[in-house]
PDB file of C-alpha atoms in Angstrom:
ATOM      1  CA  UNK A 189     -19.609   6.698  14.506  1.00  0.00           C
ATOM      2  CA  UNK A 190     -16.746   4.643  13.418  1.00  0.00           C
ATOM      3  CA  UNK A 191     -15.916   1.011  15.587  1.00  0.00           C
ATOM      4  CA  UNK A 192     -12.947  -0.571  15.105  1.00  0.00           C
ATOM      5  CA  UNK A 193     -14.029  -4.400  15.817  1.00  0.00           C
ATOM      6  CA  UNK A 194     -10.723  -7.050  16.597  1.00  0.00           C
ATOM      7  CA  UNK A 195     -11.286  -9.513  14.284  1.00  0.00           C
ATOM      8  CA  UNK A 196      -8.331 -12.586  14.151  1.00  0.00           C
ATOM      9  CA  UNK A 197      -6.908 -14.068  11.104  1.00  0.00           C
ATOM     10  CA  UNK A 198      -9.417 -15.863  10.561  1.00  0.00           C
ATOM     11  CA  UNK A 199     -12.400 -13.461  10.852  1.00  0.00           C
ATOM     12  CA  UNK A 200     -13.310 -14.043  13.847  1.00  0.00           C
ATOM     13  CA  UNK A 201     -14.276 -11.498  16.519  1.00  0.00           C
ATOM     14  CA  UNK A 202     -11.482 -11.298  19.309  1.00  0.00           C
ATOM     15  CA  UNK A 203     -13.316 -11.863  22.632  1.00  0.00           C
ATOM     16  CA  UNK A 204     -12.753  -8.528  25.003  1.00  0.00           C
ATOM     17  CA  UNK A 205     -10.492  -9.393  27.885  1.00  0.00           C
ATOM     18  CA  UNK A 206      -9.747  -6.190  30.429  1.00  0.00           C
ATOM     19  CA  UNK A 207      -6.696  -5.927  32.315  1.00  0.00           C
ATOM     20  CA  UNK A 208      -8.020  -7.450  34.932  1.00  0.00           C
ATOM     21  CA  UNK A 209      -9.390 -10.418  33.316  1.00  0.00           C
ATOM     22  CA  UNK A 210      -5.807 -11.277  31.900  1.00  0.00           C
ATOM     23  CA  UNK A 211      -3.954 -10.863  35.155  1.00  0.00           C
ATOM     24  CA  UNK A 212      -6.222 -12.875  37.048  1.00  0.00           C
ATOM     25  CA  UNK A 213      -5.950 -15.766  34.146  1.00  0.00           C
ATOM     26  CA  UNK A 214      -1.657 -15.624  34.564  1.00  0.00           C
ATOM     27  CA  UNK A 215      -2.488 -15.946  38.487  1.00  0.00           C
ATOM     28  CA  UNK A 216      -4.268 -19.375  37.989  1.00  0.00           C
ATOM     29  CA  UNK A 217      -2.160 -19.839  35.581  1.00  0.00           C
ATOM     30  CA  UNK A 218       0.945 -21.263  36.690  1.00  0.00           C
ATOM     31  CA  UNK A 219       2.316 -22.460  33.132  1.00  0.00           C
ATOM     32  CA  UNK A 220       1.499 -19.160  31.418  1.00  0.00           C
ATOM     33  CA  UNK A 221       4.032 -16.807  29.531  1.00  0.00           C
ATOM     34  CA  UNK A 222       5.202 -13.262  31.658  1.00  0.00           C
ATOM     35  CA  UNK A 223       4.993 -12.445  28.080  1.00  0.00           C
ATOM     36  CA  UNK A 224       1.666 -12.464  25.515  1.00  0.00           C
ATOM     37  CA  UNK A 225       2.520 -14.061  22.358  1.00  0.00           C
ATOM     38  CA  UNK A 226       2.645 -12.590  18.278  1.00  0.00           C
ATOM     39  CA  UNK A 227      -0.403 -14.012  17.920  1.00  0.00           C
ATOM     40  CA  UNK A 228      -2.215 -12.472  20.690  1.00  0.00           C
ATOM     41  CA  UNK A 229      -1.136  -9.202  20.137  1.00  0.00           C
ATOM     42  CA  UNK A 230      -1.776  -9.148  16.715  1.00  0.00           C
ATOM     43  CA  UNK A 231      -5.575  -8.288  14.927  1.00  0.00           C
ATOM     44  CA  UNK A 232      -6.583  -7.240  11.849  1.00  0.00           C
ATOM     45  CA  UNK A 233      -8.432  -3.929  11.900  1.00  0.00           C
ATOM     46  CA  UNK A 234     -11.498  -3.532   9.771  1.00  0.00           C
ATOM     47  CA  UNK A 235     -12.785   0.096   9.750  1.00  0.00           C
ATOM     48  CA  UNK A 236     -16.687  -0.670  10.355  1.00  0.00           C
ATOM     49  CA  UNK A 237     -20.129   1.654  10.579  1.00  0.00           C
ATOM     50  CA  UNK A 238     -22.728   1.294  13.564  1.00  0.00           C
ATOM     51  CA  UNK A 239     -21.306  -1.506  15.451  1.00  0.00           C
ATOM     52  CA  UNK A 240     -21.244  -3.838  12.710  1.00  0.00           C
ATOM     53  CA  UNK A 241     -18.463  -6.485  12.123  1.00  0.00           C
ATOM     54  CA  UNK A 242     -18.501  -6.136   8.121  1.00  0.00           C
ATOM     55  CA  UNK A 243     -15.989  -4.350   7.281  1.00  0.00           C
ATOM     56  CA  UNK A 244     -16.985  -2.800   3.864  1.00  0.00           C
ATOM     57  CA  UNK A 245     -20.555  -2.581   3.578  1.00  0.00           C
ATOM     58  CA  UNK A 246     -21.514  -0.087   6.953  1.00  0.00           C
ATOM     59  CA  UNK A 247     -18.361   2.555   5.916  1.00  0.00           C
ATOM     60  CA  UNK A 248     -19.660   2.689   2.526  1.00  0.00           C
ATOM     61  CA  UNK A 249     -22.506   4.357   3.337  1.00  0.00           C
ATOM     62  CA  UNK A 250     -20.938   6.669   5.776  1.00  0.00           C
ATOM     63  CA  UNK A 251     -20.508  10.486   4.423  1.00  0.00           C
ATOM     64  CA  UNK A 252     -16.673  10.258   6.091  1.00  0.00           C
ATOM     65  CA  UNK A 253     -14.147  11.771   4.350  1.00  0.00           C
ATOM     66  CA  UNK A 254     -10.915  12.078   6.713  1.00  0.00           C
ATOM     67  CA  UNK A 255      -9.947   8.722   8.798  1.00  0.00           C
ATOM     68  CA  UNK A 256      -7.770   8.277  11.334  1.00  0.00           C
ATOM     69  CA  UNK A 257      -6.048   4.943  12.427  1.00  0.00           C
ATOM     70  CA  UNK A 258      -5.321   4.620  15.784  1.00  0.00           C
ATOM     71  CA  UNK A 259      -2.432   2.656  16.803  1.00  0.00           C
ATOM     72  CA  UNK A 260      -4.239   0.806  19.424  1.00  0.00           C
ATOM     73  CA  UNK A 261      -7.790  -0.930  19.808  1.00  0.00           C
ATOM     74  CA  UNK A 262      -8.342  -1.888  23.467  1.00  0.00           C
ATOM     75  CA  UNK A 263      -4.798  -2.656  24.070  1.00  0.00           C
ATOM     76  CA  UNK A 264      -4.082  -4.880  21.350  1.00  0.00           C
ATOM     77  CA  UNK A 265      -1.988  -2.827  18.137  1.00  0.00           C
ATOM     78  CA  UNK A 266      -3.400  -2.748  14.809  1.00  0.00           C
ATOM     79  CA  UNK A 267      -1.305  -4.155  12.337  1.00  0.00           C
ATOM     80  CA  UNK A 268      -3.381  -4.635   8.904  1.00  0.00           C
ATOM     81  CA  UNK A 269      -5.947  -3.028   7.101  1.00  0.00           C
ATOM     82  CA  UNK A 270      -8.062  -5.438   6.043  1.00  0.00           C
ATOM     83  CA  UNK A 271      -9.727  -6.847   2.759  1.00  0.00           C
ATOM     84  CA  UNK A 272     -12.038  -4.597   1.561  1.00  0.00           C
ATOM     85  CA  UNK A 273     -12.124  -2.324   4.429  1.00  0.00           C
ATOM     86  CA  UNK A 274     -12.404   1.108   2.134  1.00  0.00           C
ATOM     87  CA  UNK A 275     -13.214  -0.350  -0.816  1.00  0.00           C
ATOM     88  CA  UNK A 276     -16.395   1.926  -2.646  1.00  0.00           C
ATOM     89  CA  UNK A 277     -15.638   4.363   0.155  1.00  0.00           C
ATOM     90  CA  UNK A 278     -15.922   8.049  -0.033  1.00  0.00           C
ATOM     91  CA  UNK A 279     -13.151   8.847   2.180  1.00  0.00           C
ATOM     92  CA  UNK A 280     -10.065  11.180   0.990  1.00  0.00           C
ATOM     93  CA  UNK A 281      -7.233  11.017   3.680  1.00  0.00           C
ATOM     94  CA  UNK A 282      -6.188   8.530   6.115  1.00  0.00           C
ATOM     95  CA  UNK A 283      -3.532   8.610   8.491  1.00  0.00           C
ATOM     96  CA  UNK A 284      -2.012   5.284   9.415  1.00  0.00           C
ATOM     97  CA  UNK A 285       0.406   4.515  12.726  1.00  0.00           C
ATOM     98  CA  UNK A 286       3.618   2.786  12.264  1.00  0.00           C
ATOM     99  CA  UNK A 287       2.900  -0.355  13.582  1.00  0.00           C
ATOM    100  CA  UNK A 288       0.157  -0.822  10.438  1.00  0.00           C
ATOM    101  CA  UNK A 289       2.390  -3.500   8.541  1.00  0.00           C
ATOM    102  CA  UNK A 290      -0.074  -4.668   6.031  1.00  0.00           C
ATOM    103  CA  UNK A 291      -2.625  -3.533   3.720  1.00  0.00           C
ATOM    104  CA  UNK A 292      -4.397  -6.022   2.427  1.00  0.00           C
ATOM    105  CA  UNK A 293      -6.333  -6.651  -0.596  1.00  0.00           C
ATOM    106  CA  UNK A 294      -8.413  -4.506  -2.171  1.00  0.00           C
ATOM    107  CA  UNK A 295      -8.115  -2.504   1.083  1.00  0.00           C
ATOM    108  CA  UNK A 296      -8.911   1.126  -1.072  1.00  0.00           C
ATOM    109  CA  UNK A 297     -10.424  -0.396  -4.135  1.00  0.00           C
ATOM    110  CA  UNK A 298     -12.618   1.425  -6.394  1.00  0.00           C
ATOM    111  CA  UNK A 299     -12.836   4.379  -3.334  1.00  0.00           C
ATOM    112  CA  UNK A 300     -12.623   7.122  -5.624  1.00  0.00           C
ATOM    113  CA  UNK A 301     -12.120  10.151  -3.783  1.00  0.00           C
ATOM    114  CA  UNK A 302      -8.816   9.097  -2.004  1.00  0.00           C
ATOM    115  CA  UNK A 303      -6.547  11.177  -2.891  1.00  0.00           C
ATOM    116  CA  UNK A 304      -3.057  10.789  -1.071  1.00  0.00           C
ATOM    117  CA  UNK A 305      -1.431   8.048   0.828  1.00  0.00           C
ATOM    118  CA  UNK A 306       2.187   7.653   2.478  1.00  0.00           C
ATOM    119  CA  UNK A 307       3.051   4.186   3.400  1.00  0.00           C
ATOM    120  CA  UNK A 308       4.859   5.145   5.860  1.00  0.00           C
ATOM    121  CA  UNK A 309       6.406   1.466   7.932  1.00  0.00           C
ATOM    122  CA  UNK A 310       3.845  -0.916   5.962  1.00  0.00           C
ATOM    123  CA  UNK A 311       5.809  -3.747   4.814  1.00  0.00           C
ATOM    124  CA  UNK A 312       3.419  -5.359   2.077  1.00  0.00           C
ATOM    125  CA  UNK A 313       0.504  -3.743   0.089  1.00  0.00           C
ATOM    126  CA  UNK A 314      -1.773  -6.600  -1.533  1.00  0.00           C
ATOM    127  CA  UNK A 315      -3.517  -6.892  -4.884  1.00  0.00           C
ATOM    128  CA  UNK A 316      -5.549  -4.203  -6.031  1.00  0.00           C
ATOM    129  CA  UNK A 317      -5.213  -2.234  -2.851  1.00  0.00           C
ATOM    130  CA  UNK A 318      -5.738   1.098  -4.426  1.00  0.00           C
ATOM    131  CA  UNK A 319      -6.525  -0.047  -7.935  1.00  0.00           C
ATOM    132  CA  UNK A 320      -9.054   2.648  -9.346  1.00  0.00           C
ATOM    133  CA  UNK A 321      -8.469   5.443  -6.713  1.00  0.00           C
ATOM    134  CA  UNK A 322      -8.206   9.361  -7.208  1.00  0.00           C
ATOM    135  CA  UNK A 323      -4.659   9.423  -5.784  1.00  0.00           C
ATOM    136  CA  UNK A 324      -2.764  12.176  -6.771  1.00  0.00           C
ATOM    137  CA  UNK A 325       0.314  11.753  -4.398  1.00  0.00           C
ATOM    138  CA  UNK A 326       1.793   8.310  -3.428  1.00  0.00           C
ATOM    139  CA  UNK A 327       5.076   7.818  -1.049  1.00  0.00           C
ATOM    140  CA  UNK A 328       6.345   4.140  -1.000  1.00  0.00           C
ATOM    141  CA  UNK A 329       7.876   4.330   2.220  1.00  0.00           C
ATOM    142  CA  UNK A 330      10.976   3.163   3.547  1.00  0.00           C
ATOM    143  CA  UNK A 331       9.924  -0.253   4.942  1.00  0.00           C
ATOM    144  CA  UNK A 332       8.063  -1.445   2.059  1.00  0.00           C
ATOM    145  CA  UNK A 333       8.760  -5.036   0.496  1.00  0.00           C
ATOM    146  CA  UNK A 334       6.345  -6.130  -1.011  1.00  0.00           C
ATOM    147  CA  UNK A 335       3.788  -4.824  -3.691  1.00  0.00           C
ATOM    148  CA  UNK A 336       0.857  -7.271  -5.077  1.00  0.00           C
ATOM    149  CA  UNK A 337      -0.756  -7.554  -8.676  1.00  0.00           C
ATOM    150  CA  UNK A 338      -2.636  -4.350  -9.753  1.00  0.00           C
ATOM    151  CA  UNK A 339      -1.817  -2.563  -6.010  1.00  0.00           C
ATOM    152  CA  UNK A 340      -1.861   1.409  -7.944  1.00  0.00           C
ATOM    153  CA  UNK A 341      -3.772   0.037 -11.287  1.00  0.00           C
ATOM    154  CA  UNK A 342      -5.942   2.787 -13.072  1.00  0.00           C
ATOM    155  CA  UNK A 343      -5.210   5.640 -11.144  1.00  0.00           C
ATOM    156  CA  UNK A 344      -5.526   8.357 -13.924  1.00  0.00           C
ATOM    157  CA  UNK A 345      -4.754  11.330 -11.346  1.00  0.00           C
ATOM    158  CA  UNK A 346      -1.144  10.727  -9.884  1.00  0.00           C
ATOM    159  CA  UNK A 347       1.312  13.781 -10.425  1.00  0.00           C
ATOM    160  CA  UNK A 348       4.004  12.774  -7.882  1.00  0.00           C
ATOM    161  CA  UNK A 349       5.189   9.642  -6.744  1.00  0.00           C
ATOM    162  CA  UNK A 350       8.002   8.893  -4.172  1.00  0.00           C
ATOM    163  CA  UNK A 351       9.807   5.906  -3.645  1.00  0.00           C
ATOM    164  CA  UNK A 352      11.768   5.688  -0.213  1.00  0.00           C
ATOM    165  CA  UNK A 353      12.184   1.513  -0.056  1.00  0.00           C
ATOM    166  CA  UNK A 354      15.456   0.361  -1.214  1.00  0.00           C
ATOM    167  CA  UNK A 355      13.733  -3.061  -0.527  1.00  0.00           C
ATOM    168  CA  UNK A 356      11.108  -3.857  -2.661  1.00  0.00           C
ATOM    169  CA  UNK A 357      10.983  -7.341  -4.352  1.00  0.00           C
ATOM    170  CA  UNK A 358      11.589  -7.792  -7.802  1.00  0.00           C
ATOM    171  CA  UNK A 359       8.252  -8.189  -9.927  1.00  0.00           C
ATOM    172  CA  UNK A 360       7.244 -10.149 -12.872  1.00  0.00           C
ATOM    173  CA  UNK A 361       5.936  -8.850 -16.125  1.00  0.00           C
ATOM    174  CA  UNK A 362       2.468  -9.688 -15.486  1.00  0.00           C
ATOM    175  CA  UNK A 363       1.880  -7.937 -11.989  1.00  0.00           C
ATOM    176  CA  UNK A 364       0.746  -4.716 -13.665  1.00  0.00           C
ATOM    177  CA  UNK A 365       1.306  -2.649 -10.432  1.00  0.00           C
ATOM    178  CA  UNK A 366       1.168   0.466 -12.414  1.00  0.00           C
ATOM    179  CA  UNK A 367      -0.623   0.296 -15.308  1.00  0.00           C
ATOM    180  CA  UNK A 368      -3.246   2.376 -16.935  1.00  0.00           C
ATOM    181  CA  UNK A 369      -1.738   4.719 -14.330  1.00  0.00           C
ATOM    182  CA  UNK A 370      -0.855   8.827 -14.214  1.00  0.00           C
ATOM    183  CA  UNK A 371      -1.304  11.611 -16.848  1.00  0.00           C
ATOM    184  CA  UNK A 372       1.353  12.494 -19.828  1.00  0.00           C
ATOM    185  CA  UNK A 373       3.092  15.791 -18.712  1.00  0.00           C
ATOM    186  CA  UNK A 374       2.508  16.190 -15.609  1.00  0.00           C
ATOM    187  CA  UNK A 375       3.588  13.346 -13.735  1.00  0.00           C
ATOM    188  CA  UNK A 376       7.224  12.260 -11.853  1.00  0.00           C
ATOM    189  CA  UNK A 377       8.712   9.793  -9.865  1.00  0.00           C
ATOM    190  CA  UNK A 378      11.755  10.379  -7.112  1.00  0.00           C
ATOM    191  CA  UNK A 379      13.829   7.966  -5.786  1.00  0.00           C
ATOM    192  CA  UNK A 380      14.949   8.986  -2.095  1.00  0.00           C
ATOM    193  CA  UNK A 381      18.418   9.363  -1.229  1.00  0.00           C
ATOM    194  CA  UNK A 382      18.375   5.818   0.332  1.00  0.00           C
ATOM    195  CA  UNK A 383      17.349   4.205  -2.608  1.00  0.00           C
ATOM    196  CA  UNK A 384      20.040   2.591  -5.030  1.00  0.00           C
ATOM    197  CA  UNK A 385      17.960  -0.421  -6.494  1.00  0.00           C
ATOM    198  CA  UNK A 386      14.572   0.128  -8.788  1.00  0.00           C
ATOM    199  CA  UNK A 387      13.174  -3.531  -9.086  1.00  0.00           C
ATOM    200  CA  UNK A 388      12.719  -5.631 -11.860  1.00  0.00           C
ATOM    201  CA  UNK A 389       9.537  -4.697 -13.869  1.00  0.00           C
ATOM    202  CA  UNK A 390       7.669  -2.498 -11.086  1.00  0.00           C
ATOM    203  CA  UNK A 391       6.543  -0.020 -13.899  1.00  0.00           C
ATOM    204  CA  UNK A 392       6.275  -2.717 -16.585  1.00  0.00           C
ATOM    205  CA  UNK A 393       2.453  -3.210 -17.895  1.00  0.00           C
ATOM    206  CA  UNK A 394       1.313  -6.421 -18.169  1.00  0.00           C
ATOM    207  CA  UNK A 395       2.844  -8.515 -21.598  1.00  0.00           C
ATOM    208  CA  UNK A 396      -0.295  -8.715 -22.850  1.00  0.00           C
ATOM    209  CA  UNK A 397      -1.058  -5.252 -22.853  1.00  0.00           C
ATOM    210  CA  UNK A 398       0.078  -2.499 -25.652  1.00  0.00           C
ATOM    211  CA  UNK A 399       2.835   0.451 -24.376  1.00  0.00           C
ATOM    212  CA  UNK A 400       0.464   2.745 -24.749  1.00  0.00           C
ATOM    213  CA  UNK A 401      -1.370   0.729 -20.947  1.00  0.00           C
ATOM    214  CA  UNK A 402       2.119   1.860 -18.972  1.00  0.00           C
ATOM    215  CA  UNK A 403       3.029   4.357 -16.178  1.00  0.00           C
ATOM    216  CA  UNK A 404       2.149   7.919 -17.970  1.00  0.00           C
ATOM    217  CA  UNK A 405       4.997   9.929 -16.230  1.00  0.00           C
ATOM    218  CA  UNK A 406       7.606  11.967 -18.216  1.00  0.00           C
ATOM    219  CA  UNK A 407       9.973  12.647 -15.165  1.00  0.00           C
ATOM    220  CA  UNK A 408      12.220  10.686 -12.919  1.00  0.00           C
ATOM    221  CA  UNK A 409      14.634  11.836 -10.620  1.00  0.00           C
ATOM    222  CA  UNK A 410      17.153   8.394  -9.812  1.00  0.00           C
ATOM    223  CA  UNK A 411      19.385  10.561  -7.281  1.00  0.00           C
ATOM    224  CA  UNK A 412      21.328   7.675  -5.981  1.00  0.00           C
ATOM    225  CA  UNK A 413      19.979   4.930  -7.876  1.00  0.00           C
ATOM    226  CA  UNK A 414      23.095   2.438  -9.006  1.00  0.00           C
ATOM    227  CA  UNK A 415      20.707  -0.265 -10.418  1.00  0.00           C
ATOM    228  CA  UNK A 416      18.003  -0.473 -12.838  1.00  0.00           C
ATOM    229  CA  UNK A 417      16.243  -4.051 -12.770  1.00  0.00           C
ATOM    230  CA  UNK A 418      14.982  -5.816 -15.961  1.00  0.00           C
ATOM    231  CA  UNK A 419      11.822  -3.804 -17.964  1.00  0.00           C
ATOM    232  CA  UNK A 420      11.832  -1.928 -14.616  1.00  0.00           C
ATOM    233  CA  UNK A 421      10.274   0.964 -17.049  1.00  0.00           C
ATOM    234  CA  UNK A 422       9.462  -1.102 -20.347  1.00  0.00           C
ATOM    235  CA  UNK A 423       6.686   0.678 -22.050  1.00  0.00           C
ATOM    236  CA  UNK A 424       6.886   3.358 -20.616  1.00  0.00           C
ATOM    237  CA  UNK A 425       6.665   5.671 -23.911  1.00  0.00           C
ATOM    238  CA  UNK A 426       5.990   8.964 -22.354  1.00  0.00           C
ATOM    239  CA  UNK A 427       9.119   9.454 -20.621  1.00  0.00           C
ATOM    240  CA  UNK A 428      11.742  12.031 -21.430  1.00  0.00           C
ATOM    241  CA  UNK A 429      13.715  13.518 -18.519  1.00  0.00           C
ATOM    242  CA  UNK A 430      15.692  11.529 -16.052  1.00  0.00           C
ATOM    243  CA  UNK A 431      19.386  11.258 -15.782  1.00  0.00           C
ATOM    244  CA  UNK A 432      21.624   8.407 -15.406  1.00  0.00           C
ATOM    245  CA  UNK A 433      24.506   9.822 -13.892  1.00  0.00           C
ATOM    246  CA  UNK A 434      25.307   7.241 -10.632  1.00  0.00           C
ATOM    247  CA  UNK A 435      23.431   4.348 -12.340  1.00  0.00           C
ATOM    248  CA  UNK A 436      26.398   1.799 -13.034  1.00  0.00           C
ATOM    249  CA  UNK A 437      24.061  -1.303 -14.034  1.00  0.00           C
ATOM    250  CA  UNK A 438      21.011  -0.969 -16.214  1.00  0.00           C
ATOM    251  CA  UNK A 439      18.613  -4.300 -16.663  1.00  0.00           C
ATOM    252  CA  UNK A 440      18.315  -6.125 -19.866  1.00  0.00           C
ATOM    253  CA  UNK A 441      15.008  -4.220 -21.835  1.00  0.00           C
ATOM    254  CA  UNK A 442      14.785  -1.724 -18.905  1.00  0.00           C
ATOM    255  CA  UNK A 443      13.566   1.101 -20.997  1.00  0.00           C
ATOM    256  CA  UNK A 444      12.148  -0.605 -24.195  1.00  0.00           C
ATOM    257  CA  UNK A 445       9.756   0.305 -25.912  1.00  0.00           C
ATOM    258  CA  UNK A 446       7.754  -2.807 -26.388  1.00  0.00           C
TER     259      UNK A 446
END
């Protein structure tokens, strides 16, 4: 069976404290807050096998293929996935809560039956999170801000990606978050309705890498896009339907081919 094991910032294991424990430590406790604190409401959740508190090694060798996050873990919410905690996995689905805010690095890496995965509130996906995943289907949802180096790298399978964050931070040319990524002909992005800003470079490949490396889609819908960022889709050579209707500003090199 699957543990989830509170584990702080650090990595260390968050001692177990009922109810009871915590009320009675306020009672002594003349000084203490009628309110707990950020930081001790906030863990990082590590999906783990058999009790363990390794976070990668024990789920590895588990046969599980559907996971589902709860929201809580013994009263405290879960808020990240952490480094690693997927990564070689054989799982195909998860379902996260809301309050998951972070995915952290290399969180899905090299798990290569995962298959689809809607950000739904996270805020900040880190390096390499699902770098060399079967994804097929990817929504960016609308609270996302933040996408590290190599976060949807080699992912040879995706047919449909959505982006619902008007808030994502501009990129530089050397974060790669797309490349060797999707199939020619049967692959599209869509902008959601909310959405009137792509960011600089987010489907640029690296500088150092030839066109040929970039996003393999041939589709876009913009819908309400206004503004295309710099090399937002530089080498991207495989693209030939999308209409620029609403945009109004278009980014200096933002569809070149090299």
């Amino acid at each position: 069976a699957l543990v989830f094991t509170p584990i702080d910032k650090d990595g260390n294991i968050v001692e177990e404290k009922t109810k009871k424990d915590e009320n009675v430590a306020k009672a002594e406790d003349t000084s203490a807050e009628t309110e707990e604190t950020v930081d001790e409401k906030v863990i990082v959740a590590y999906m783990v096998g058999n009790g363990t508190t390794k976070n990668s090694n024990a789920i590895k060798k588990e046969n599980i293929r559907d996971v589902v996050i709860p929201a809580e873990y013994k009263g405290l919410p879960v808020v990240k996935i952490g480094q690693y905690a997927f990564a070689e996995s054989k799982i195909e689905n998860i379902t996260i809560p809301d309050c998951v805010k972070t995915i952290e690095n290399h969180a899905f890496y090299n798990a290569v039956r995962f298959n689809t995965f809607n950000t739904r509130s996270v805020e900040t996906i880190g390096e390499s999170a699902f770098d060399k995943t079967a994804i097929k289907d990817i929504t960016l949802g609308a609270g996302l801000k933040k996408i590290g180096n190599s976060a949807f790298a080699h992912n040879s399978f995706i047919e449909n990606l959505i982006v619902e964050s008007n808030q994502i931070e501009d990129l530089q040319a050397d974060n790669n978050v797309f490349a060797l990524t999707g199939r020619y002909g049967n692959c599209k992005i869509t902008f959601g309705d909310a959405v009137e800003r792509v960011p600089a470079y987010m489907f640029l490949p690296t500088s150092t890498m030839s066109i040929d490396t970039g996003f393999k889609f041939d589709t876009i819908e913009f819908n309400n896009v206004k503004e295309i960022g710099n090399c937002a889709f530089a080498g991207c050579s495989y693209l030939i339907n999308f209409n620029l209707d609403k945009v109004e500003k278009i980014g200096k090199s933002a569809f070149a081919l090299k």
